[in-house]
PDB file of C-alpha atoms in Angstrom:
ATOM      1  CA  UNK A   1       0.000   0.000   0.000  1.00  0.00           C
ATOM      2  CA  UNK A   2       0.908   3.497  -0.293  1.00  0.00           C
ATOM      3  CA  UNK A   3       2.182   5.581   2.760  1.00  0.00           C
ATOM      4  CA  UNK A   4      -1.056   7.523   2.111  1.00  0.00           C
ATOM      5  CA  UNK A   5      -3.260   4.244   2.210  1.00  0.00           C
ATOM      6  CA  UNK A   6      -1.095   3.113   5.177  1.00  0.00           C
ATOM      7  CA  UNK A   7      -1.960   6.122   7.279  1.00  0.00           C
ATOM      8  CA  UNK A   8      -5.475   5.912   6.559  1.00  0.00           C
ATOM      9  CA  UNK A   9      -5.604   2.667   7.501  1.00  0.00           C
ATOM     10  CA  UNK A  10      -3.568   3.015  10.868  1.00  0.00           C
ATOM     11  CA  UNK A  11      -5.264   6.141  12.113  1.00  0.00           C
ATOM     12  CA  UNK A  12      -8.742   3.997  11.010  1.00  0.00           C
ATOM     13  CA  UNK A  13      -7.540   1.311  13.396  1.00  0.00           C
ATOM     14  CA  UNK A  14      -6.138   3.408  16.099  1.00  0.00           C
ATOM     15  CA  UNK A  15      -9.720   4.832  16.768  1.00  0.00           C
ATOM     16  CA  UNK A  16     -11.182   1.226  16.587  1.00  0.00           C
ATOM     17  CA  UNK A  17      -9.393  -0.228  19.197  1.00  0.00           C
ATOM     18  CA  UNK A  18      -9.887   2.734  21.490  1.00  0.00           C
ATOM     19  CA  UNK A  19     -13.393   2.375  20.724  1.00  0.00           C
ATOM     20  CA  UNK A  20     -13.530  -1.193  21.525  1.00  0.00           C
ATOM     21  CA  UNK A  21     -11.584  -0.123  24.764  1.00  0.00           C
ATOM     22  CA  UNK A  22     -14.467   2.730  25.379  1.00  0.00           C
ATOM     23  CA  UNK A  23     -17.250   0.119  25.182  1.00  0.00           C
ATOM     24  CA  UNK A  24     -16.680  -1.439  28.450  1.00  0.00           C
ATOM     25  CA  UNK A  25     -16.467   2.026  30.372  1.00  0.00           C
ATOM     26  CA  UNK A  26     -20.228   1.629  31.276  1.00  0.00           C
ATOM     27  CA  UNK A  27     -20.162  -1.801  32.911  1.00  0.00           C
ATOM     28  CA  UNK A  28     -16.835  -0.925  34.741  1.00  0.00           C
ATOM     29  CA  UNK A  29     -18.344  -1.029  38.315  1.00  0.00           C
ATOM     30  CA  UNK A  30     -17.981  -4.430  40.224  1.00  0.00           C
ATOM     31  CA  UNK A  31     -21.967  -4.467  40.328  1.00  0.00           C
ATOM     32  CA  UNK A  32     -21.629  -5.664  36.498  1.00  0.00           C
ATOM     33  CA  UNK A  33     -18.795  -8.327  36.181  1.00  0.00           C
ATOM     34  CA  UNK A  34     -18.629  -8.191  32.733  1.00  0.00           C
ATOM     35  CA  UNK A  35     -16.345  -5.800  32.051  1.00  0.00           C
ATOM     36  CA  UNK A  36     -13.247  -7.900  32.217  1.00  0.00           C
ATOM     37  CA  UNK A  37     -14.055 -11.012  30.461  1.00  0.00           C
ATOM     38  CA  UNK A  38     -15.563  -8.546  27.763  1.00  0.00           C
ATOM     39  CA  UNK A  39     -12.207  -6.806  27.121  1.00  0.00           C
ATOM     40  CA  UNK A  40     -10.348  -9.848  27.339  1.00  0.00           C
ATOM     41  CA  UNK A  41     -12.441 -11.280  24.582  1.00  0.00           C
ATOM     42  CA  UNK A  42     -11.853  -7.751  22.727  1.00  0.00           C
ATOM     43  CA  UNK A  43      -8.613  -6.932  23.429  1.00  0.00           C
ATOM     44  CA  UNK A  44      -6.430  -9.596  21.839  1.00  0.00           C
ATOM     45  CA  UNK A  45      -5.422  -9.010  19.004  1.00  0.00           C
ATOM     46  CA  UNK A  46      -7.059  -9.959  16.238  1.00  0.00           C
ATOM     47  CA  UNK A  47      -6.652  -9.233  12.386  1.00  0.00           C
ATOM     48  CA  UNK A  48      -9.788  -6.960  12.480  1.00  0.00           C
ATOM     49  CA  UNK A  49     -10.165  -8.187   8.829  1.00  0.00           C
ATOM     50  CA  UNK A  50     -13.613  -7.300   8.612  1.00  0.00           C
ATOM     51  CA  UNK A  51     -14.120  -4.189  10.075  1.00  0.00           C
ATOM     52  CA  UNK A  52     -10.836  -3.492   7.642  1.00  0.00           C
ATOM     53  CA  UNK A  53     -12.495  -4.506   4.803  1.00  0.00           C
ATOM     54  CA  UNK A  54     -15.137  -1.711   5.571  1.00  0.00           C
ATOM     55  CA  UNK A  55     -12.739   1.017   6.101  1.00  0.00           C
ATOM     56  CA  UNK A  56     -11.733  -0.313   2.715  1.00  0.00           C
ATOM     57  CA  UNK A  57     -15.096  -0.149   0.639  1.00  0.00           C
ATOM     58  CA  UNK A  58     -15.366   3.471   2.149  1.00  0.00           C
ATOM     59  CA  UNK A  59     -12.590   4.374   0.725  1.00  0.00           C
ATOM     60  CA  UNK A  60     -13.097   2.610  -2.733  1.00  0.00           C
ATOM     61  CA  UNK A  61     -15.963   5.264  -2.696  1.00  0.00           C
ATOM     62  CA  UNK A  62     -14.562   8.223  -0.609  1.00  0.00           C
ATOM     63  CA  UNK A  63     -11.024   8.556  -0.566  1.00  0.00           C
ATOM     64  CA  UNK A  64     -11.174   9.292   2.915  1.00  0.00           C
ATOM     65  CA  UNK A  65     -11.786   7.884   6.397  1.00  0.00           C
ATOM     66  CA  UNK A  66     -15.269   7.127   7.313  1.00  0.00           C
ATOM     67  CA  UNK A  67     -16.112  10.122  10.260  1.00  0.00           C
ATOM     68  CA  UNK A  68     -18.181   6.944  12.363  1.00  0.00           C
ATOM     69  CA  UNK A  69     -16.410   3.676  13.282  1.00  0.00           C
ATOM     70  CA  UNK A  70     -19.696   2.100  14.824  1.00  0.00           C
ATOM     71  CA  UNK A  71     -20.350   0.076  11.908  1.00  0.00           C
ATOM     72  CA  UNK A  72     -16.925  -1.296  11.642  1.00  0.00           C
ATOM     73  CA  UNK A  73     -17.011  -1.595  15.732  1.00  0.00           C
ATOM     74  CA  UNK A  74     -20.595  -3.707  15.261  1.00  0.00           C
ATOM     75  CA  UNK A  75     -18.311  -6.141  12.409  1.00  0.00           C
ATOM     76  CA  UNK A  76     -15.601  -6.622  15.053  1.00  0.00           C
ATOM     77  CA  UNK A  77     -18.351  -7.256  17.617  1.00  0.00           C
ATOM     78  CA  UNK A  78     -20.092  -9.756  15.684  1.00  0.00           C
ATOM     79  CA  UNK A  79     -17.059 -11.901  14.475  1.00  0.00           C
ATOM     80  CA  UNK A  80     -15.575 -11.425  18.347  1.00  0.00           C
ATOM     81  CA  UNK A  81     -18.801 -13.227  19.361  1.00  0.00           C
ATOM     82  CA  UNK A  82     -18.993 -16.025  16.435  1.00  0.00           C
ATOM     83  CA  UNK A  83     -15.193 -17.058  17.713  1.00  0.00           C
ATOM     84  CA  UNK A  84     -16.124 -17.052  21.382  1.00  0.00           C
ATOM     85  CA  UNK A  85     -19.261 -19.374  21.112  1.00  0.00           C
ATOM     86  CA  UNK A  86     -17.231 -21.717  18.073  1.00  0.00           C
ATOM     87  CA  UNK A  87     -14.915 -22.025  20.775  1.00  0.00           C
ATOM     88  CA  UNK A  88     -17.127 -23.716  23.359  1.00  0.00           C
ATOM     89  CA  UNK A  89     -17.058 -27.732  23.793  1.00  0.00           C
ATOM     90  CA  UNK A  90     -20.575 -27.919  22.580  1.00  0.00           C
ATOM     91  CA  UNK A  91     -19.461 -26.748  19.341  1.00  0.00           C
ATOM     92  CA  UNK A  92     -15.359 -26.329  17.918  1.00  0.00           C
ATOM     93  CA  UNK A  93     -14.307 -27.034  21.117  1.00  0.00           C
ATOM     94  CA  UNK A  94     -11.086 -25.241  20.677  1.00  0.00           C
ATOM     95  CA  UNK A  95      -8.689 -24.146  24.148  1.00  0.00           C
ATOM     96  CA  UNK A  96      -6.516 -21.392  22.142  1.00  0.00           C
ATOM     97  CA  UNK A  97      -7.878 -18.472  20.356  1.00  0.00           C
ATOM     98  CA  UNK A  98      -5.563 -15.899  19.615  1.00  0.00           C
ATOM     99  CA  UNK A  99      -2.346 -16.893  21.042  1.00  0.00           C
ATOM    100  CA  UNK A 100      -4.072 -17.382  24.211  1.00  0.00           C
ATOM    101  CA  UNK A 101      -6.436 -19.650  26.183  1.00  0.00           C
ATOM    102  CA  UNK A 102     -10.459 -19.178  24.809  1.00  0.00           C
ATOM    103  CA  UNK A 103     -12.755 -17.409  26.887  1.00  0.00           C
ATOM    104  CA  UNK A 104     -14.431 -19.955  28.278  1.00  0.00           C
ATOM    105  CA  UNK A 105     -11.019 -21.251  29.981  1.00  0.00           C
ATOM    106  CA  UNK A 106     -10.139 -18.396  31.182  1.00  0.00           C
ATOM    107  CA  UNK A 107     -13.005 -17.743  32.501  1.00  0.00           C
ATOM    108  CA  UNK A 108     -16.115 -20.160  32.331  1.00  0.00           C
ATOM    109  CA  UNK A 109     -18.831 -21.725  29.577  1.00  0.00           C
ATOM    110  CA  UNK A 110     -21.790 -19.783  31.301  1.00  0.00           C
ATOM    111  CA  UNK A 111     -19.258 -16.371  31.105  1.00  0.00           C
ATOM    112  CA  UNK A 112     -18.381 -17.157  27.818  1.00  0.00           C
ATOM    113  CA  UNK A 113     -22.352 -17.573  26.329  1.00  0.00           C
ATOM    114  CA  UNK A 114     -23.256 -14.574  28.181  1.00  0.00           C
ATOM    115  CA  UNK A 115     -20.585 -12.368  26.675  1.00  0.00           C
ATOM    116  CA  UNK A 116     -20.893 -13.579  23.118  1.00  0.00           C
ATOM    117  CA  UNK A 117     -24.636 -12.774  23.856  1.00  0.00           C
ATOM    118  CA  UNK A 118     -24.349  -9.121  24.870  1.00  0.00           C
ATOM    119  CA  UNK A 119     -21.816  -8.623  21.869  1.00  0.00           C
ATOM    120  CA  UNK A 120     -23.907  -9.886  19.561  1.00  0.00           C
ATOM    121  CA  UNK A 121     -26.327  -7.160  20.864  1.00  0.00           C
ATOM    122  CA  UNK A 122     -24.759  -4.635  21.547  1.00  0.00           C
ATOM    123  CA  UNK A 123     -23.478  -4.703  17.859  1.00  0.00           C
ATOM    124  CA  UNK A 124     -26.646  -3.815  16.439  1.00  0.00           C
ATOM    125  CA  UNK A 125     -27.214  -1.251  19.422  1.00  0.00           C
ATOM    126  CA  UNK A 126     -23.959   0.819  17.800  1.00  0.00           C
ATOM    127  CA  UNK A 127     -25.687   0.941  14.344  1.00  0.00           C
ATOM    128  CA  UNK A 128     -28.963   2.196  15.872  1.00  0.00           C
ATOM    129  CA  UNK A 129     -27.107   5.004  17.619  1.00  0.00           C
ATOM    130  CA  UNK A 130     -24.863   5.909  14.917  1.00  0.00           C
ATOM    131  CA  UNK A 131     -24.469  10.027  15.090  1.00  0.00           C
ATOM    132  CA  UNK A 132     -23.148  10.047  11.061  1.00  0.00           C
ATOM    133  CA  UNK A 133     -25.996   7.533   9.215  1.00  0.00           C
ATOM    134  CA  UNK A 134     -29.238   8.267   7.962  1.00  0.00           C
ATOM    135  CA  UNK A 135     -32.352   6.142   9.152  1.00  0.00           C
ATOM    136  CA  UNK A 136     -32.227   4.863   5.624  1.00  0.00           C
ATOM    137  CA  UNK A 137     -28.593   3.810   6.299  1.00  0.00           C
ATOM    138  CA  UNK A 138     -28.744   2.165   9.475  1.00  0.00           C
ATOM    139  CA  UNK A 139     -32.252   0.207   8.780  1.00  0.00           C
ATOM    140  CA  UNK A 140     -30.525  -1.122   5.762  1.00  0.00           C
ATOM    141  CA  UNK A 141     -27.466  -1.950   7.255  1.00  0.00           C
ATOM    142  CA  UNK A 142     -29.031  -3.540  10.668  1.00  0.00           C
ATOM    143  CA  UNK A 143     -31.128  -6.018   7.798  1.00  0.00           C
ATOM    144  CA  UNK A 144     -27.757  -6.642   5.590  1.00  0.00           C
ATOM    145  CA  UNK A 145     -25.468  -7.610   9.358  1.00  0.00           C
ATOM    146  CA  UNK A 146     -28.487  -9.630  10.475  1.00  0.00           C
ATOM    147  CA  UNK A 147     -28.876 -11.963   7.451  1.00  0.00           C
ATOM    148  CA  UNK A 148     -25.096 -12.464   7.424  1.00  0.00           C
ATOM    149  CA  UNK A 149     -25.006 -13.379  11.108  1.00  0.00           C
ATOM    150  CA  UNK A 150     -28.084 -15.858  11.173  1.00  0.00           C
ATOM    151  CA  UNK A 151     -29.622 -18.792   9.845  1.00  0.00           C
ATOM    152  CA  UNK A 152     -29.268 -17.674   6.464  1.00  0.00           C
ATOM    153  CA  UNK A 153     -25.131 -16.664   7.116  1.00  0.00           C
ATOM    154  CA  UNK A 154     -22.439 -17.728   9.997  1.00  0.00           C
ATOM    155  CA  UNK A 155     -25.180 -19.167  12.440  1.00  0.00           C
ATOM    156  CA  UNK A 156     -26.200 -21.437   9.026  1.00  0.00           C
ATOM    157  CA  UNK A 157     -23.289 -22.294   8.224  1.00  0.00           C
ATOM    158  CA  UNK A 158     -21.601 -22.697  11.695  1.00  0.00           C
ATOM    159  CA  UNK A 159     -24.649 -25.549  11.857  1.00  0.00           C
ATOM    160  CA  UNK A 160     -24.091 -27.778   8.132  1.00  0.00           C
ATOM    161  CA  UNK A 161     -20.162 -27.546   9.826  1.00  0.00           C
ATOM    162  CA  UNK A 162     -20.824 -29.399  13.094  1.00  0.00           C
ATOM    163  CA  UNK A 163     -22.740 -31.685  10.551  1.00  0.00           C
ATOM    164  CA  UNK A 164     -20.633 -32.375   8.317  1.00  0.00           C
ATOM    165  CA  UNK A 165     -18.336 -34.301  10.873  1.00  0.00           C
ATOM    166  CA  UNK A 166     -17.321 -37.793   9.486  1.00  0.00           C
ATOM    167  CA  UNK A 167     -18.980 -36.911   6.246  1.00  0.00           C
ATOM    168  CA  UNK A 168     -18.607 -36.102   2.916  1.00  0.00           C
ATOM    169  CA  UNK A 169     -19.167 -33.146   0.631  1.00  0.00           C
ATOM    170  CA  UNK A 170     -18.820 -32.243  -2.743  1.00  0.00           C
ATOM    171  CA  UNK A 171     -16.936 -29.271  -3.358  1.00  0.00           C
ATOM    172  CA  UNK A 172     -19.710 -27.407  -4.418  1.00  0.00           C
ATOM    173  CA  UNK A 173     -21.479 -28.267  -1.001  1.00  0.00           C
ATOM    174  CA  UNK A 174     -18.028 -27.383   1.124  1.00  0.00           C
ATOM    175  CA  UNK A 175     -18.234 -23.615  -1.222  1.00  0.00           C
ATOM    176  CA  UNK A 176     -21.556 -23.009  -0.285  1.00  0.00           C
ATOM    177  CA  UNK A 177     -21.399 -24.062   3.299  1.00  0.00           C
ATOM    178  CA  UNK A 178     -18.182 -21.770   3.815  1.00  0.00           C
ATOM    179  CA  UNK A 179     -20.420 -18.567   1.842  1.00  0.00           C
ATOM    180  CA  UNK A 180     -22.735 -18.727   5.026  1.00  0.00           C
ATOM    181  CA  UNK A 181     -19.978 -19.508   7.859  1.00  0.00           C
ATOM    182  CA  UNK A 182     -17.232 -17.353   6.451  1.00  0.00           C
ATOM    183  CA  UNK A 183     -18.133 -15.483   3.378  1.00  0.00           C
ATOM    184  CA  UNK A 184     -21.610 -13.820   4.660  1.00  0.00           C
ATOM    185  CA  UNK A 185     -19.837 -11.529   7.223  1.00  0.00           C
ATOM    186  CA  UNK A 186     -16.717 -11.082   5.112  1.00  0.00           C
ATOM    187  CA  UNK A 187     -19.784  -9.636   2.570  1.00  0.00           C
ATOM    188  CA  UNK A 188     -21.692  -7.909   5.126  1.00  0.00           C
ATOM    189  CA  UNK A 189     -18.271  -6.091   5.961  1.00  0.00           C
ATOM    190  CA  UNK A 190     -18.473  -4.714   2.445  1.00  0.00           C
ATOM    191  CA  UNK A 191     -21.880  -4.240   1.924  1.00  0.00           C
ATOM    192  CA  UNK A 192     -21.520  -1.462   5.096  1.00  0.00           C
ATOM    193  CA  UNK A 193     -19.153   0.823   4.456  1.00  0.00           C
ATOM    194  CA  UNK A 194     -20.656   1.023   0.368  1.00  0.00           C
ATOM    195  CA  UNK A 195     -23.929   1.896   1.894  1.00  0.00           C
ATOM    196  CA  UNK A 196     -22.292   4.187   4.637  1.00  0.00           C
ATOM    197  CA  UNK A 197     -20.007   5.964   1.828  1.00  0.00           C
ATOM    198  CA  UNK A 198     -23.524   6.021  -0.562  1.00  0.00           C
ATOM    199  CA  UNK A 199     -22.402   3.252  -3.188  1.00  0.00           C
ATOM    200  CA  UNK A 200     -24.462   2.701  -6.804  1.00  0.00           C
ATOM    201  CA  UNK A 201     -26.126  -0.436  -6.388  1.00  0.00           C
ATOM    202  CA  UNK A 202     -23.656  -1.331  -8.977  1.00  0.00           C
ATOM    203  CA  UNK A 203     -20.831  -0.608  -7.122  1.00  0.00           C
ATOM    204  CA  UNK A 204     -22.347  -2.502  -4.123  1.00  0.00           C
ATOM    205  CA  UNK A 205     -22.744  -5.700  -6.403  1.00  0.00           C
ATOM    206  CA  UNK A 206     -18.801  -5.087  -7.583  1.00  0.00           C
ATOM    207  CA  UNK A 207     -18.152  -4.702  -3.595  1.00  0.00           C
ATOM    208  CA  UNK A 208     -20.198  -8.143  -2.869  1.00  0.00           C
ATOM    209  CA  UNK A 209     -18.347 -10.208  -6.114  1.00  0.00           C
ATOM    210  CA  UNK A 210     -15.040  -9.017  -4.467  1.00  0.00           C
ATOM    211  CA  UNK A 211     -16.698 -10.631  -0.694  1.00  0.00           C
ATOM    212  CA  UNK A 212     -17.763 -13.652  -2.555  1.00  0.00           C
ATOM    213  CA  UNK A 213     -14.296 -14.707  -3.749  1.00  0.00           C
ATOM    214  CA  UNK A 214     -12.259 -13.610  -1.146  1.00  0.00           C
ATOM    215  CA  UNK A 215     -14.613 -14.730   1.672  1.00  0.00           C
ATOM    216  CA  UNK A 216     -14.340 -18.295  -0.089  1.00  0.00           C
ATOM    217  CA  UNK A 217     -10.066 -17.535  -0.562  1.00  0.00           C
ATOM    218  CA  UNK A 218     -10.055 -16.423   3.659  1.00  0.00           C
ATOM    219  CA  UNK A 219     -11.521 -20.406   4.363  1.00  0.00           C
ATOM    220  CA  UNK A 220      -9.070 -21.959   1.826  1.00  0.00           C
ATOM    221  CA  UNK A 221      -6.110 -20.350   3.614  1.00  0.00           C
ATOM    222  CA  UNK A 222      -7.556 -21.513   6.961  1.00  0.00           C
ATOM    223  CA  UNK A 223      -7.673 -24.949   5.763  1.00  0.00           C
ATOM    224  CA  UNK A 224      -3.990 -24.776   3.925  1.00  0.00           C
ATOM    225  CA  UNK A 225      -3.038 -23.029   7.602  1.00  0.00           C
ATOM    226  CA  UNK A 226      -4.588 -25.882   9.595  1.00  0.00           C
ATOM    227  CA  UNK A 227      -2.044 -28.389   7.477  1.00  0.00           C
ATOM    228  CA  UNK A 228       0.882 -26.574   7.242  1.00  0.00           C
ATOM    229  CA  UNK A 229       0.558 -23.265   9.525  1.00  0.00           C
ATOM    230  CA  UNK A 230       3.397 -23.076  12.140  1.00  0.00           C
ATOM    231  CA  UNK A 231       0.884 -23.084  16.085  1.00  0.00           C
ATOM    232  CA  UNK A 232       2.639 -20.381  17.442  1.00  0.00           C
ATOM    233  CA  UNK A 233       1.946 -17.865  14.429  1.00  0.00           C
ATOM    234  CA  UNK A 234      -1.670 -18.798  14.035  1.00  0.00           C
ATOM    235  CA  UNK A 235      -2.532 -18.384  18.139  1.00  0.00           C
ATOM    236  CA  UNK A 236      -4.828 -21.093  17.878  1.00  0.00           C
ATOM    237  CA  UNK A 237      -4.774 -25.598  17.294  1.00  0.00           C
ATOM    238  CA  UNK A 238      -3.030 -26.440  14.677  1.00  0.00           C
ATOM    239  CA  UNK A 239      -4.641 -30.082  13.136  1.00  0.00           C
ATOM    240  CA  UNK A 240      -8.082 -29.341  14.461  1.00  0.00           C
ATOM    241  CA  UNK A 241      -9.920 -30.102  11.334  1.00  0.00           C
ATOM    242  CA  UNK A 242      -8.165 -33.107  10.274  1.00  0.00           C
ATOM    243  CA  UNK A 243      -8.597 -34.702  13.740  1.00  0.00           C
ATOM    244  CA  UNK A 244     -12.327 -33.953  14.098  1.00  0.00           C
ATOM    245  CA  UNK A 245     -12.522 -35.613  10.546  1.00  0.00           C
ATOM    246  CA  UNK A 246     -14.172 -32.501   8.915  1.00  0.00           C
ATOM    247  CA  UNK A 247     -14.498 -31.589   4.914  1.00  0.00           C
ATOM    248  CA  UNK A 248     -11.812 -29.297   3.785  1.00  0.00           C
ATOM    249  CA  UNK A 249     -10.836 -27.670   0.678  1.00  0.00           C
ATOM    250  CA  UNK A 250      -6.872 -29.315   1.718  1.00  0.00           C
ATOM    251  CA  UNK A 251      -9.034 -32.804   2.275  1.00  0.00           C
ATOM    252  CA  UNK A 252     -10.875 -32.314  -1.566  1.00  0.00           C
ATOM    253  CA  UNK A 253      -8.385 -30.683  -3.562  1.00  0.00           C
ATOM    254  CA  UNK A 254      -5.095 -31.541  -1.863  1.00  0.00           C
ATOM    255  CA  UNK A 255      -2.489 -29.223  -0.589  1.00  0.00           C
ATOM    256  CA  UNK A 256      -1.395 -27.983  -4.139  1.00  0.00           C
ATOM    257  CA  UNK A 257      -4.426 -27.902  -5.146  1.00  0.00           C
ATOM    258  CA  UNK A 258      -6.193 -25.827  -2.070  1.00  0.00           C
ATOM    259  CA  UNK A 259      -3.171 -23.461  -2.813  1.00  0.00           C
ATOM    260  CA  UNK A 260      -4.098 -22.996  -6.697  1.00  0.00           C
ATOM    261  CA  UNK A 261      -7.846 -22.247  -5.733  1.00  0.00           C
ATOM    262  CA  UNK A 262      -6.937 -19.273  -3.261  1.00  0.00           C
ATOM    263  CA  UNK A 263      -4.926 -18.011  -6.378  1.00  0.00           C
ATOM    264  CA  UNK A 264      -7.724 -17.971  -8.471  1.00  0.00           C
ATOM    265  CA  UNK A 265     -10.395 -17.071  -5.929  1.00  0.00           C
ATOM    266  CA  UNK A 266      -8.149 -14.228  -5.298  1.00  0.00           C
ATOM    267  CA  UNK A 267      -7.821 -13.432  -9.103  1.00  0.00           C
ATOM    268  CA  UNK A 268     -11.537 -13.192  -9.324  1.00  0.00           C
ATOM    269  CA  UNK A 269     -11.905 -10.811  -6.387  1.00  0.00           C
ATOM    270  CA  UNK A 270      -9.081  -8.402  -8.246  1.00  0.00           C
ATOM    271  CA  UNK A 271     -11.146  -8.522 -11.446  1.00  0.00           C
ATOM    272  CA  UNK A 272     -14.103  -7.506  -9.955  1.00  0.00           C
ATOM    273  CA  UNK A 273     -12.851  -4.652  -8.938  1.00  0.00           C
ATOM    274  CA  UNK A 274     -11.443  -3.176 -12.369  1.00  0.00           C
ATOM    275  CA  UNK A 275     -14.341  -0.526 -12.268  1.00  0.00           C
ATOM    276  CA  UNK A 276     -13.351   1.319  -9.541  1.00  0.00           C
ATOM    277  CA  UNK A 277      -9.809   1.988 -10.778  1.00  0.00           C
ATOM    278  CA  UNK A 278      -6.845   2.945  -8.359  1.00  0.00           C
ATOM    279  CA  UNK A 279      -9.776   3.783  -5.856  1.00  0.00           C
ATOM    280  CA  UNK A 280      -9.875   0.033  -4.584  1.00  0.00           C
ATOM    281  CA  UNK A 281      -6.064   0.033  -3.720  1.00  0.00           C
ATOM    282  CA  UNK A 282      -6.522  -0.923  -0.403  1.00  0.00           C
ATOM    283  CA  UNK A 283      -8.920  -3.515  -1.091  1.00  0.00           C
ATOM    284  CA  UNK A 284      -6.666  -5.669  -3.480  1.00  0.00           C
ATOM    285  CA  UNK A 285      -3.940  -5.133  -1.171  1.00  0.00           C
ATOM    286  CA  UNK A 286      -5.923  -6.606   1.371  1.00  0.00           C
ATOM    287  CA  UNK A 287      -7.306  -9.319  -0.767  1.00  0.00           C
ATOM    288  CA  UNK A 288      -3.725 -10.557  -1.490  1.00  0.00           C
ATOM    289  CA  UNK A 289      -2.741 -10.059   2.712  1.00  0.00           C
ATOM    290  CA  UNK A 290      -5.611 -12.751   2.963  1.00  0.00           C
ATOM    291  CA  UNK A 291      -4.382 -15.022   1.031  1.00  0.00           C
ATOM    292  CA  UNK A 292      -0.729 -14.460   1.376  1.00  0.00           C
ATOM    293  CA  UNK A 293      -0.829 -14.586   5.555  1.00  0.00           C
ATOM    294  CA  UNK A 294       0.240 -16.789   7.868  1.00  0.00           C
ATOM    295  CA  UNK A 295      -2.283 -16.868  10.857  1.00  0.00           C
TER     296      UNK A 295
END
């Protein structure tokens, strides 16, 4: 990215993490208790892809920063609360999340549920009260975060996973399982910041072909990572799918071949950008960050 790009992006991020810091302030006294499992479960360090990715589409549109970061705070909310209830024996069942132990082993299962409850909440409480969108703007986007995070997005899609244990898919039915689990939010992401900058609805549907492809590319590299990724880096299980006997994209395709359809997943999200021009910098950069990371 350019140094211009980069300091939009790092000034973008600066005021989202002291936002997510500001969000506990209320529930601070003892009489609440949720205060410090809350910013433990916010507080570290994450790739913030998705509230990223709608800095990005803003500035496809604006060439600026967006002047409200409660959208892109509801994202991070969201996706905090998806990993914090995946994590839970009942479903993933996963001890590590983020270099360190999951939320419900630092603290407990019931804490754990409760907080992914109130985040999942409170992320649609942000849009509501958001100073810079129009009613238009935040009815639209509450709709567009809801589908992605339900039955018809990660909630869907979290379900056909815990499924598909010791069974088999097609790759088709592994793609279209991974657009609701992964893809919807990584979507949804987009989808916000076009309607927050006030996108054509044909630059929205150029924003959501991007999402599609490199929603499907971010699971691809997950699975590749699971195989190959180095536990340390990745702050999480290394193996995980492979020993609960789960459909992959490594498991259907092979290694090599995994790695040659995040190439051309991420090919297609680049294409689909070619009518915004130079404006969408920061969006193929971060297309080729998803599929070029490491954790």
């Amino acid at each position: 990215m350019t140094n211009t790009l980069d300091g939009l992006l790092g000034s973008f991020r600066a005021r989202l993490n002291d936002d997510l810091a500001a969000l506990w302030e209320p529930f601070d006294s003892a009489a609440s208790g949720m205060s410090a499992p809350g910013r433990y479960a916010t507080s570290n360090g994450g790739k913030q892809v998705r509230p990223t990715l709608y800095f990005a589409a803003w500035n496809a549109m604006a060439d600026s920063s967006p002047a409200d970061t409660a959208p892109a705070l509801a994202l991070e909310l969201i996706h905090t609360y998806s990993l914090i209830h995946d994590d839970l024996p009942a479903m993933d069942d996963d001890d590590m999340r983020r270099g360190k132990p999951s939320l419900h082993k630092a603290y407990d299962e019931a804490t754990a549920i409760l907080v992914g409850d109130g985040l999942q909440a409170r992320a649609f409480e942000l849009i509501a009260d958001a100073p810079e969108l129009s009613a238009e703007q935040k009815v639209r986007m509450i709709k567009v975060l809801a589908q992605a995070s339900g039955f018809e997005g990660m909630v869907g899609g979290q379900y056909i996973d815990i499924q598909a244990v010791d069974s088999d898919m097609t790759l088709e039915e592994l793609r279209a399982m991974h657009e609701m689990k992964t893809g919807a939010l990584i979507r949804a992401s987009l989808a916000l910041g076009g309607i927050a900058a006030n996108a054509t609805e044909a630059q929205l549907a150029a924003l959501d072909e991007y999402g599609r492809n490199i929603g499907l590319a971010f699971q691809v590299v997950d699975d590749i990572l699971d195989v190959e990724g180095d536990p340390e880096t990745l702050g999480k299980t290394q193996g995980k799918d492979a020993e609960a006997n789960k459909p992959t994209y490594v498991k259907l395709l092979g290694l090599d071949g995994a790695k040659a359809e995040a190439q051309r997943l991420l090919d297609e999200a680049i294409a689909a950008l070619d009518s915004f021009g130079e404006s969408a910098d920061m969006l193929r950069e971060l297309a080729r960050y998803i599929v070029g990371r490491d954790r």
